PDB file of N, CA and C in Angstrom:
ATOM      1  N   HIS A   1      32.449  73.838 -40.131  1.00 47.00           N
ATOM      2  CA  HIS A   1      31.196  73.447 -40.777  1.00 47.00           C
ATOM      3  C   HIS A   1      31.234  73.758 -42.263  1.00 47.00           C
ATOM      4  N   ASP A   2      30.997  72.785 -43.072  1.00 56.00           N
ATOM      5  CA  ASP A   2      30.951  73.032 -44.512  1.00 56.00           C
ATOM      6  C   ASP A   2      29.560  73.445 -44.948  1.00 56.00           C
ATOM      7  N   GLU A   3      28.563  72.681 -44.572  1.00 61.00           N
ATOM      8  CA  GLU A   3      27.202  72.944 -45.002  1.00 61.00           C
ATOM      9  C   GLU A   3      26.323  73.006 -43.738  1.00 61.00           C
ATOM     10  N   PRO A   4      25.558  74.073 -43.550  1.00 61.00           N
ATOM     11  CA  PRO A   4      24.710  74.176 -42.373  1.00 61.00           C
ATOM     12  C   PRO A   4      23.631  73.101 -42.389  1.00 61.00           C
ATOM     13  N   THR A   5      23.277  72.651 -41.207  1.00 67.00           N
ATOM     14  CA  THR A   5      22.239  71.645 -41.061  1.00 67.00           C
ATOM     15  C   THR A   5      21.097  72.205 -40.244  1.00 67.00           C
ATOM     16  N   GLN A   6      20.018  71.452 -40.223  1.00 65.00           N
ATOM     17  CA  GLN A   6      18.850  71.844 -39.415  1.00 65.00           C
ATOM     18  C   GLN A   6      19.268  71.941 -37.948  1.00 65.00           C
ATOM     19  N   ASP A   7      20.168  71.054 -37.506  1.00 67.00           N
ATOM     20  CA  ASP A   7      20.642  71.087 -36.103  1.00 67.00           C
ATOM     21  C   ASP A   7      21.344  72.394 -35.786  1.00 67.00           C
ATOM     22  N   ASP A   8      22.033  72.988 -36.767  1.00 65.00           N
ATOM     23  CA  ASP A   8      22.734  74.259 -36.543  1.00 65.00           C
ATOM     24  C   ASP A   8      21.747  75.385 -36.230  1.00 65.00           C
ATOM     25  N   ARG A   9      20.522  75.264 -36.742  1.00 64.00           N
ATOM     26  CA  ARG A   9      19.531  76.324 -36.550  1.00 64.00           C
ATOM     27  C   ARG A   9      18.553  76.018 -35.419  1.00 64.00           C
ATOM     28  N   ALA A  10      18.708  74.860 -34.788  1.00 68.00           N
ATOM     29  CA  ALA A  10      17.795  74.474 -33.701  1.00 68.00           C
ATOM     30  C   ALA A  10      18.050  75.349 -32.485  1.00 68.00           C
ATOM     31  N   PRO A  11      17.008  75.523 -31.641  1.00 67.00           N
ATOM     32  CA  PRO A  11      17.181  76.301 -30.422  1.00 67.00           C
ATOM     33  C   PRO A  11      18.330  75.735 -29.580  1.00 67.00           C
ATOM     34  N   ILE A  12      19.071  76.621 -28.939  1.00 59.00           N
ATOM     35  CA  ILE A  12      20.220  76.230 -28.131  1.00 59.00           C
ATOM     36  C   ILE A  12      19.764  75.782 -26.753  1.00 59.00           C
ATOM     37  N   GLU A  13      20.264  74.633 -26.322  1.00 60.00           N
ATOM     38  CA  GLU A  13      19.957  74.094 -24.997  1.00 60.00           C
ATOM     39  C   GLU A  13      20.603  74.981 -23.934  1.00 60.00           C
ATOM     40  N   LEU A  14      19.818  75.393 -22.946  1.00 58.00           N
ATOM     41  CA  LEU A  14      20.331  76.278 -21.916  1.00 58.00           C
ATOM     42  C   LEU A  14      20.621  75.577 -20.599  1.00 58.00           C
ATOM     43  N   ASP A  15      20.610  74.263 -20.585  1.00 56.00           N
ATOM     44  CA  ASP A  15      20.887  73.468 -19.398  1.00 56.00           C
ATOM     45  C   ASP A  15      22.363  73.611 -19.024  1.00 56.00           C
ATOM     46  N   GLN A  16      22.657  74.323 -17.940  1.00 55.00           N
ATOM     47  CA  GLN A  16      24.026  74.598 -17.519  1.00 55.00           C
ATOM     48  C   GLN A  16      24.791  73.318 -17.215  1.00 55.00           C
ATOM     49  N   THR A  17      24.096  72.243 -16.838  1.00 54.00           N
ATOM     50  CA  THR A  17      24.791  71.013 -16.474  1.00 54.00           C
ATOM     51  C   THR A  17      25.255  70.237 -17.702  1.00 54.00           C
ATOM     52  N   SER A  18      24.575  70.369 -18.852  1.00 56.00           N
ATOM     53  CA  SER A  18      24.967  69.592 -20.027  1.00 56.00           C
ATOM     54  C   SER A  18      25.908  70.343 -20.952  1.00 56.00           C
ATOM     55  N   VAL A  19      25.886  71.665 -20.916  1.00 57.00           N
ATOM     56  CA  VAL A  19      26.752  72.445 -21.795  1.00 57.00           C
ATOM     57  C   VAL A  19      27.329  73.602 -20.997  1.00 57.00           C
ATOM     58  N   GLY A  20      28.659  73.737 -21.061  1.00 66.00           N
ATOM     59  CA  GLY A  20      29.306  74.835 -20.364  1.00 66.00           C
ATOM     60  C   GLY A  20      29.016  76.163 -21.055  1.00 66.00           C
ATOM     61  N   ARG A  21      29.340  77.252 -20.355  1.00 67.00           N
ATOM     62  CA  ARG A  21      29.060  78.602 -20.877  1.00 67.00           C
ATOM     63  C   ARG A  21      29.744  78.859 -22.213  1.00 67.00           C
ATOM     64  N   LEU A  22      31.015  78.484 -22.353  1.00 71.00           N
ATOM     65  CA  LEU A  22      31.735  78.726 -23.601  1.00 71.00           C
ATOM     66  C   LEU A  22      31.193  77.855 -24.731  1.00 71.00           C
ATOM     67  N   SER A  23      30.838  76.637 -24.420  1.00 81.00           N
ATOM     68  CA  SER A  23      30.258  75.752 -25.433  1.00 81.00           C
ATOM     69  C   SER A  23      28.921  76.305 -25.913  1.00 81.00           C
ATOM     70  N   ARG A  24      28.135  76.829 -25.006  1.00 79.00           N
ATOM     71  CA  ARG A  24      26.851  77.420 -25.353  1.00 79.00           C
ATOM     72  C   ARG A  24      27.059  78.643 -26.231  1.00 79.00           C
ATOM     73  N   MET A  25      28.035  79.468 -25.902  1.00 84.00           N
ATOM     74  CA  MET A  25      28.328  80.660 -26.724  1.00 84.00           C
ATOM     75  C   MET A  25      28.786  80.241 -28.109  1.00 84.00           C
ATOM     76  N   ASP A  26      29.595  79.171 -28.190  1.00 86.00           N
ATOM     77  CA  ASP A  26      30.028  78.670 -29.484  1.00 86.00           C
ATOM     78  C   ASP A  26      28.836  78.165 -30.283  1.00 86.00           C
ATOM     79  N   ALA A  27      27.938  77.458 -29.625  1.00 84.00           N
ATOM     80  CA  ALA A  27      26.737  76.944 -30.304  1.00 84.00           C
ATOM     81  C   ALA A  27      25.865  78.086 -30.808  1.00 84.00           C
ATOM     82  N   LEU A  28      25.731  79.160 -30.034  1.00 87.00           N
ATOM     83  CA  LEU A  28      24.964  80.327 -30.455  1.00 87.00           C
ATOM     84  C   LEU A  28      25.607  80.983 -31.664  1.00 87.00           C
ATOM     85  N   GLN A  29      26.948  81.045 -31.677  1.00 90.00           N
ATOM     86  CA  GLN A  29      27.649  81.647 -32.800  1.00 90.00           C
ATOM     87  C   GLN A  29      27.468  80.798 -34.059  1.00 90.00           C
ATOM     88  N   VAL A  30      27.564  79.470 -33.943  1.00 89.00           N
ATOM     89  CA  VAL A  30      27.355  78.590 -35.086  1.00 89.00           C
ATOM     90  C   VAL A  30      25.932  78.759 -35.602  1.00 89.00           C
ATOM     91  N   GLN A  31      24.964  78.843 -34.703  1.00 90.00           N
ATOM     92  CA  GLN A  31      23.579  79.028 -35.100  1.00 90.00           C
ATOM     93  C   GLN A  31      23.399  80.366 -35.862  1.00 90.00           C
ATOM     94  N   ALA A  32      23.970  81.431 -35.348  1.00 92.00           N
ATOM     95  CA  ALA A  32      23.847  82.740 -36.015  1.00 92.00           C
ATOM     96  C   ALA A  32      24.499  82.738 -37.385  1.00 92.00           C
ATOM     97  N   MET A  33      25.666  82.098 -37.505  1.00 92.00           N
ATOM     98  CA  MET A  33      26.352  82.028 -38.783  1.00 92.00           C
ATOM     99  C   MET A  33      25.542  81.186 -39.766  1.00 92.00           C
ATOM    100  N   SER A  34      24.948  80.132 -39.297  1.00 91.00           N
ATOM    101  CA  SER A  34      24.141  79.278 -40.166  1.00 91.00           C
ATOM    102  C   SER A  34      22.926  80.025 -40.678  1.00 91.00           C
ATOM    103  N   MET A  35      22.260  80.760 -39.807  1.00 92.00           N
ATOM    104  CA  MET A  35      21.071  81.516 -40.203  1.00 92.00           C
ATOM    105  C   MET A  35      21.445  82.643 -41.173  1.00 92.00           C
ATOM    106  N   ALA A  36      22.583  83.290 -40.934  1.00 93.00           N
ATOM    107  CA  ALA A  36      23.030  84.359 -41.828  1.00 93.00           C
ATOM    108  C   ALA A  36      23.379  83.789 -43.202  1.00 93.00           C
ATOM    109  N   GLY A  37      24.013  82.631 -43.229  1.00 92.00           N
ATOM    110  CA  GLY A  37      24.331  81.994 -44.499  1.00 92.00           C
ATOM    111  C   GLY A  37      23.080  81.602 -45.266  1.00 92.00           C
ATOM    112  N   GLN A  38      22.097  81.110 -44.544  1.00 93.00           N
ATOM    113  CA  GLN A  38      20.831  80.733 -45.183  1.00 93.00           C
ATOM    114  C   GLN A  38      20.158  81.982 -45.769  1.00 93.00           C
ATOM    115  N   GLN A  39      20.180  83.088 -45.068  1.00 94.00           N
ATOM    116  CA  GLN A  39      19.575  84.324 -45.575  1.00 94.00           C
ATOM    117  C   GLN A  39      20.336  84.841 -46.793  1.00 94.00           C
ATOM    118  N   ARG A  40      21.665  84.765 -46.775  1.00 94.00           N
ATOM    119  CA  ARG A  40      22.463  85.192 -47.924  1.00 94.00           C
ATOM    120  C   ARG A  40      22.106  84.361 -49.163  1.00 94.00           C
ATOM    121  N   ARG A  41      21.953  83.044 -48.976  1.00 94.00           N
ATOM    122  CA  ARG A  41      21.593  82.179 -50.107  1.00 94.00           C
ATOM    123  C   ARG A  41      20.205  82.532 -50.640  1.00 94.00           C
ATOM    124  N   ARG A  42      19.257  82.837 -49.750  1.00 95.00           N
ATOM    125  CA  ARG A  42      17.912  83.235 -50.200  1.00 95.00           C
ATOM    126  C   ARG A  42      17.976  84.545 -50.988  1.00 95.00           C
ATOM    127  N   ASN A  43      18.759  85.512 -50.475  1.00 95.00           N
ATOM    128  CA  ASN A  43      18.905  86.803 -51.165  1.00 95.00           C
ATOM    129  C   ASN A  43      19.551  86.622 -52.543  1.00 95.00           C
ATOM    130  N   GLU A  44      20.569  85.773 -52.603  1.00 95.00           N
ATOM    131  CA  GLU A  44      21.241  85.523 -53.889  1.00 95.00           C
ATOM    132  C   GLU A  44      20.286  84.878 -54.869  1.00 95.00           C
ATOM    133  N   ARG A  45      19.484  83.945 -54.406  1.00 96.00           N
ATOM    134  CA  ARG A  45      18.511  83.279 -55.284  1.00 96.00           C
ATOM    135  C   ARG A  45      17.495  84.296 -55.815  1.00 96.00           C
ATOM    136  N   THR A  46      17.052  85.195 -54.958  1.00 96.00           N
ATOM    137  CA  THR A  46      16.095  86.236 -55.362  1.00 96.00           C
ATOM    138  C   THR A  46      16.712  87.132 -56.427  1.00 96.00           C
ATOM    139  N   ARG A  47      17.980  87.543 -56.252  1.00 95.00           N
ATOM    140  CA  ARG A  47      18.662  88.384 -57.244  1.00 95.00           C
ATOM    141  C   ARG A  47      18.810  87.655 -58.576  1.00 95.00           C
ATOM    142  N   ILE A  48      19.153  86.381 -58.518  1.00 96.00           N
ATOM    143  CA  ILE A  48      19.308  85.585 -59.748  1.00 96.00           C
ATOM    144  C   ILE A  48      17.966  85.443 -60.459  1.00 96.00           C
ATOM    145  N   ASP A  49      16.912  85.119 -59.712  1.00 97.00           N
ATOM    146  CA  ASP A  49      15.580  84.991 -60.316  1.00 97.00           C
ATOM    147  C   ASP A  49      15.143  86.302 -60.978  1.00 97.00           C
ATOM    148  N   ALA A  50      15.397  87.435 -60.316  1.00 96.00           N
ATOM    149  CA  ALA A  50      14.997  88.737 -60.874  1.00 96.00           C
ATOM    150  C   ALA A  50      15.798  89.037 -62.151  1.00 96.00           C
ATOM    151  N   ALA A  51      17.093  88.677 -62.170  1.00 96.00           N
ATOM    152  CA  ALA A  51      17.905  88.901 -63.367  1.00 96.00           C
ATOM    153  C   ALA A  51      17.413  88.026 -64.520  1.00 96.00           C
ATOM    154  N   LEU A  52      16.992  86.796 -64.215  1.00 97.00           N
ATOM    155  CA  LEU A  52      16.449  85.927 -65.261  1.00 97.00           C
ATOM    156  C   LEU A  52      15.148  86.473 -65.850  1.00 97.00           C
ATOM    157  N   VAL A  53      14.315  87.056 -65.018  1.00 97.00           N
ATOM    158  CA  VAL A  53      13.085  87.691 -65.501  1.00 97.00           C
ATOM    159  C   VAL A  53      13.447  88.854 -66.425  1.00 97.00           C
ATOM    160  N   ARG A  54      14.406  89.697 -66.008  1.00 96.00           N
ATOM    161  CA  ARG A  54      14.822  90.819 -66.867  1.00 96.00           C
ATOM    162  C   ARG A  54      15.397  90.310 -68.180  1.00 96.00           C
ATOM    163  N   LEU A  55      16.111  89.194 -68.142  1.00 96.00           N
ATOM    164  CA  LEU A  55      16.649  88.605 -69.370  1.00 96.00           C
ATOM    165  C   LEU A  55      15.534  88.159 -70.308  1.00 96.00           C
ATOM    166  N   ARG A  56      14.513  87.478 -69.737  1.00 97.00           N
ATOM    167  CA  ARG A  56      13.394  86.996 -70.563  1.00 97.00           C
ATOM    168  C   ARG A  56      12.575  88.148 -71.150  1.00 97.00           C
ATOM    169  N   THR A  57      12.466  89.240 -70.432  1.00 96.00           N
ATOM    170  CA  THR A  57      11.647  90.361 -70.889  1.00 96.00           C
ATOM    171  C   THR A  57      12.435  91.375 -71.717  1.00 96.00           C
ATOM    172  N   GLY A  58      13.719  91.088 -71.922  1.00 96.00           N
ATOM    173  CA  GLY A  58      14.538  91.992 -72.736  1.00 96.00           C
ATOM    174  C   GLY A  58      15.003  93.237 -71.994  1.00 96.00           C
ATOM    175  N   GLU A  59      14.871  93.242 -70.687  1.00 96.00           N
ATOM    176  CA  GLU A  59      15.265  94.398 -69.879  1.00 96.00           C
ATOM    177  C   GLU A  59      16.598  94.198 -69.172  1.00 96.00           C
ATOM    178  N   TYR A  60      17.221  93.043 -69.397  1.00 96.00           N
ATOM    179  CA  TYR A  60      18.492  92.760 -68.733  1.00 96.00           C
ATOM    180  C   TYR A  60      19.542  93.762 -69.232  1.00 96.00           C
ATOM    181  N   GLY A  61      20.310  94.303 -68.310  1.00 96.00           N
ATOM    182  CA  GLY A  61      21.364  95.254 -68.666  1.00 96.00           C
ATOM    183  C   GLY A  61      20.905  96.699 -68.570  1.00 96.00           C
ATOM    184  N   ASP A  62      19.624  96.889 -68.379  1.00 97.00           N
ATOM    185  CA  ASP A  62      19.099  98.245 -68.199  1.00 97.00           C
ATOM    186  C   ASP A  62      18.794  98.476 -66.702  1.00 97.00           C
ATOM    187  N   CYS A  63      19.100  99.654 -66.225  1.00 97.00           N
ATOM    188  CA  CYS A  63      18.842 100.004 -64.830  1.00 97.00           C
ATOM    189  C   CYS A  63      17.364  99.966 -64.557  1.00 97.00           C
ATOM    190  N   VAL A  64      16.985  99.313 -63.458  1.00 96.00           N
ATOM    191  CA  VAL A  64      15.556  99.216 -63.130  1.00 96.00           C
ATOM    192  C   VAL A  64      15.017 100.539 -62.558  1.00 96.00           C
ATOM    193  N   VAL A  65      15.911 101.473 -62.224  1.00 96.00           N
ATOM    194  CA  VAL A  65      15.475 102.769 -61.699  1.00 96.00           C
ATOM    195  C   VAL A  65      15.327 103.795 -62.806  1.00 96.00           C
ATOM    196  N   CYS A  66      16.405 104.009 -63.573  1.00 95.00           N
ATOM    197  CA  CYS A  66      16.390 105.072 -64.572  1.00 95.00           C
ATOM    198  C   CYS A  66      16.253 104.564 -66.018  1.00 95.00           C
ATOM    199  N   GLY A  67      16.452 103.263 -66.234  1.00 95.00           N
ATOM    200  CA  GLY A  67      16.309 102.699 -67.563  1.00 95.00           C
ATOM    201  C   GLY A  67      17.545 102.800 -68.446  1.00 95.00           C
ATOM    202  N   GLU A  68      18.584 103.482 -67.969  1.00 96.00           N
ATOM    203  CA  GLU A  68      19.817 103.588 -68.741  1.00 96.00           C
ATOM    204  C   GLU A  68      20.579 102.269 -68.714  1.00 96.00           C
ATOM    205  N   ALA A  69      21.450 102.077 -69.678  1.00 97.00           N
ATOM    206  CA  ALA A  69      22.251 100.851 -69.737  1.00 97.00           C
ATOM    207  C   ALA A  69      23.225 100.789 -68.563  1.00 97.00           C
ATOM    208  N   ILE A  70      23.329  99.598 -67.985  1.00 97.00           N
ATOM    209  CA  ILE A  70      24.307  99.352 -66.916  1.00 97.00           C
ATOM    210  C   ILE A  70      25.639  99.045 -67.590  1.00 97.00           C
ATOM    211  N   ALA A  71      26.724  99.627 -67.110  1.00 96.00           N
ATOM    212  CA  ALA A  71      28.039  99.429 -67.681  1.00 96.00           C
ATOM    213  C   ALA A  71      28.395  97.935 -67.705  1.00 96.00           C
ATOM    214  N   SER A  72      28.948  97.495 -68.824  1.00 95.00           N
ATOM    215  CA  SER A  72      29.267  96.085 -68.981  1.00 95.00           C
ATOM    216  C   SER A  72      30.253  95.592 -67.916  1.00 95.00           C
ATOM    217  N   LYS A  73      31.179  96.441 -67.504  1.00 97.00           N
ATOM    218  CA  LYS A  73      32.124  96.055 -66.440  1.00 97.00           C
ATOM    219  C   LYS A  73      31.372  95.786 -65.138  1.00 97.00           C
ATOM    220  N   ARG A  74      30.340  96.574 -64.867  1.00 96.00           N
ATOM    221  CA  ARG A  74      29.533  96.402 -63.649  1.00 96.00           C
ATOM    222  C   ARG A  74      28.794  95.068 -63.716  1.00 96.00           C
ATOM    223  N   LEU A  75      28.256  94.730 -64.868  1.00 96.00           N
ATOM    224  CA  LEU A  75      27.552  93.464 -65.036  1.00 96.00           C
ATOM    225  C   LEU A  75      28.517  92.283 -64.998  1.00 96.00           C
ATOM    226  N   GLU A  76      29.746  92.491 -65.470  1.00 96.00           N
ATOM    227  CA  GLU A  76      30.745  91.411 -65.377  1.00 96.00           C
ATOM    228  C   GLU A  76      31.071  91.097 -63.917  1.00 96.00           C
ATOM    229  N   LEU A  77      31.136  92.116 -63.083  1.00 95.00           N
ATOM    230  CA  LEU A  77      31.410  91.912 -61.670  1.00 95.00           C
ATOM    231  C   LEU A  77      30.262  91.208 -60.944  1.00 95.00           C
ATOM    232  N   ASP A  78      29.032  91.577 -61.318  1.00 95.00           N
ATOM    233  CA  ASP A  78      27.849  90.974 -60.711  1.00 95.00           C
ATOM    234  C   ASP A  78      26.738  90.946 -61.745  1.00 95.00           C
ATOM    235  N   PRO A  79      26.544  89.812 -62.417  1.00 96.00           N
ATOM    236  CA  PRO A  79      25.519  89.708 -63.453  1.00 96.00           C
ATOM    237  C   PRO A  79      24.084  89.937 -62.961  1.00 96.00           C
ATOM    238  N   THR A  80      23.877  89.891 -61.649  1.00 96.00           N
ATOM    239  CA  THR A  80      22.528  90.088 -61.107  1.00 96.00           C
ATOM    240  C   THR A  80      22.242  91.529 -60.729  1.00 96.00           C
ATOM    241  N   ILE A  81      23.209  92.421 -60.914  1.00 96.00           N
ATOM    242  CA  ILE A  81      23.057  93.814 -60.488  1.00 96.00           C
ATOM    243  C   ILE A  81      21.897  94.472 -61.255  1.00 96.00           C
ATOM    244  N   PRO A  82      20.970  95.115 -60.538  1.00 96.00           N
ATOM    245  CA  PRO A  82      19.807  95.685 -61.227  1.00 96.00           C
ATOM    246  C   PRO A  82      19.904  97.163 -61.559  1.00 96.00           C
ATOM    247  N   THR A  83      20.954  97.844 -61.040  1.00 96.00           N
ATOM    248  CA  THR A  83      21.008  99.297 -61.208  1.00 96.00           C
ATOM    249  C   THR A  83      22.356  99.758 -61.762  1.00 96.00           C
ATOM    250  N   CYS A  84      22.299 100.918 -62.429  1.00 96.00           N
ATOM    251  CA  CYS A  84      23.550 101.543 -62.889  1.00 96.00           C
ATOM    252  C   CYS A  84      24.261 102.105 -61.652  1.00 96.00           C
ATOM    253  N   ILE A  85      25.500 102.469 -61.815  1.00 95.00           N
ATOM    254  CA  ILE A  85      26.308 102.975 -60.704  1.00 95.00           C
ATOM    255  C   ILE A  85      25.733 104.272 -60.133  1.00 95.00           C
ATOM    256  N   ARG A  86      25.198 105.114 -61.015  1.00 95.00           N
ATOM    257  CA  ARG A  86      24.639 106.402 -60.562  1.00 95.00           C
ATOM    258  C   ARG A  86      23.456 106.156 -59.626  1.00 95.00           C
ATOM    259  N   CYS A  87      22.527 105.298 -60.045  1.00 95.00           N
ATOM    260  CA  CYS A  87      21.351 105.021 -59.208  1.00 95.00           C
ATOM    261  C   CYS A  87      21.723 104.259 -57.942  1.00 95.00           C
ATOM    262  N   ALA A  88      22.703 103.361 -58.039  1.00 94.00           N
ATOM    263  CA  ALA A  88      23.142 102.596 -56.877  1.00 94.00           C
ATOM    264  C   ALA A  88      23.758 103.514 -55.817  1.00 94.00           C
ATOM    265  N   SER A  89      24.363 104.597 -56.274  1.00 92.00           N
ATOM    266  CA  SER A  89      24.988 105.514 -55.309  1.00 92.00           C
ATOM    267  C   SER A  89      24.049 106.639 -54.886  1.00 92.00           C
ATOM    268  N   GLY A  90      22.791 106.541 -55.309  1.00 88.00           N
ATOM    269  CA  GLY A  90      21.798 107.527 -54.898  1.00 88.00           C
ATOM    270  C   GLY A  90      21.686 108.731 -55.779  1.00 88.00           C
ATOM    271  N   GLY A  91      22.392 108.738 -56.908  1.00 77.00           N
ATOM    272  CA  GLY A  91      22.364 109.900 -57.798  1.00 77.00           C
ATOM    273  C   GLY A  91      21.320 109.833 -58.873  1.00 77.00           C
ATOM    274  N   GLY A  92      20.472 108.753 -58.884  1.00 63.00           N
ATOM    275  CA  GLY A  92      19.490 108.593 -59.951  1.00 63.00           C
ATOM    276  C   GLY A  92      18.223 109.240 -59.631  1.00 63.00           C
TER     277      GLY A  92
END
C-alpha cells in the first residue's frame, strides 16, 4: 500500500465464509498500520504548525520549557523540535 484509503480504515468484515482467518488478520494489520500512519501525519502537522507559530512570534529556536537556545545541530535534525536537549531528557 502506498497511500492509505478510507477502505483501509473501515471496520473489518468478520464473516468467516467470505474471508479466511489469515486474510482477516492481514486486513486487521493493514487497518492498524493505516490508522497509525494517519496519526503520525496528524502529529507531524501539529509539530510543523507549532514551529511556524514560534517562527512568527520570534520564539523559534528557543526551548519552550526553559527559554534557552536550542542547539543548531538539533534544529537541523528536526526543525520542529520545541525543546533543548537538556529539557527533552528531563533535566530542565
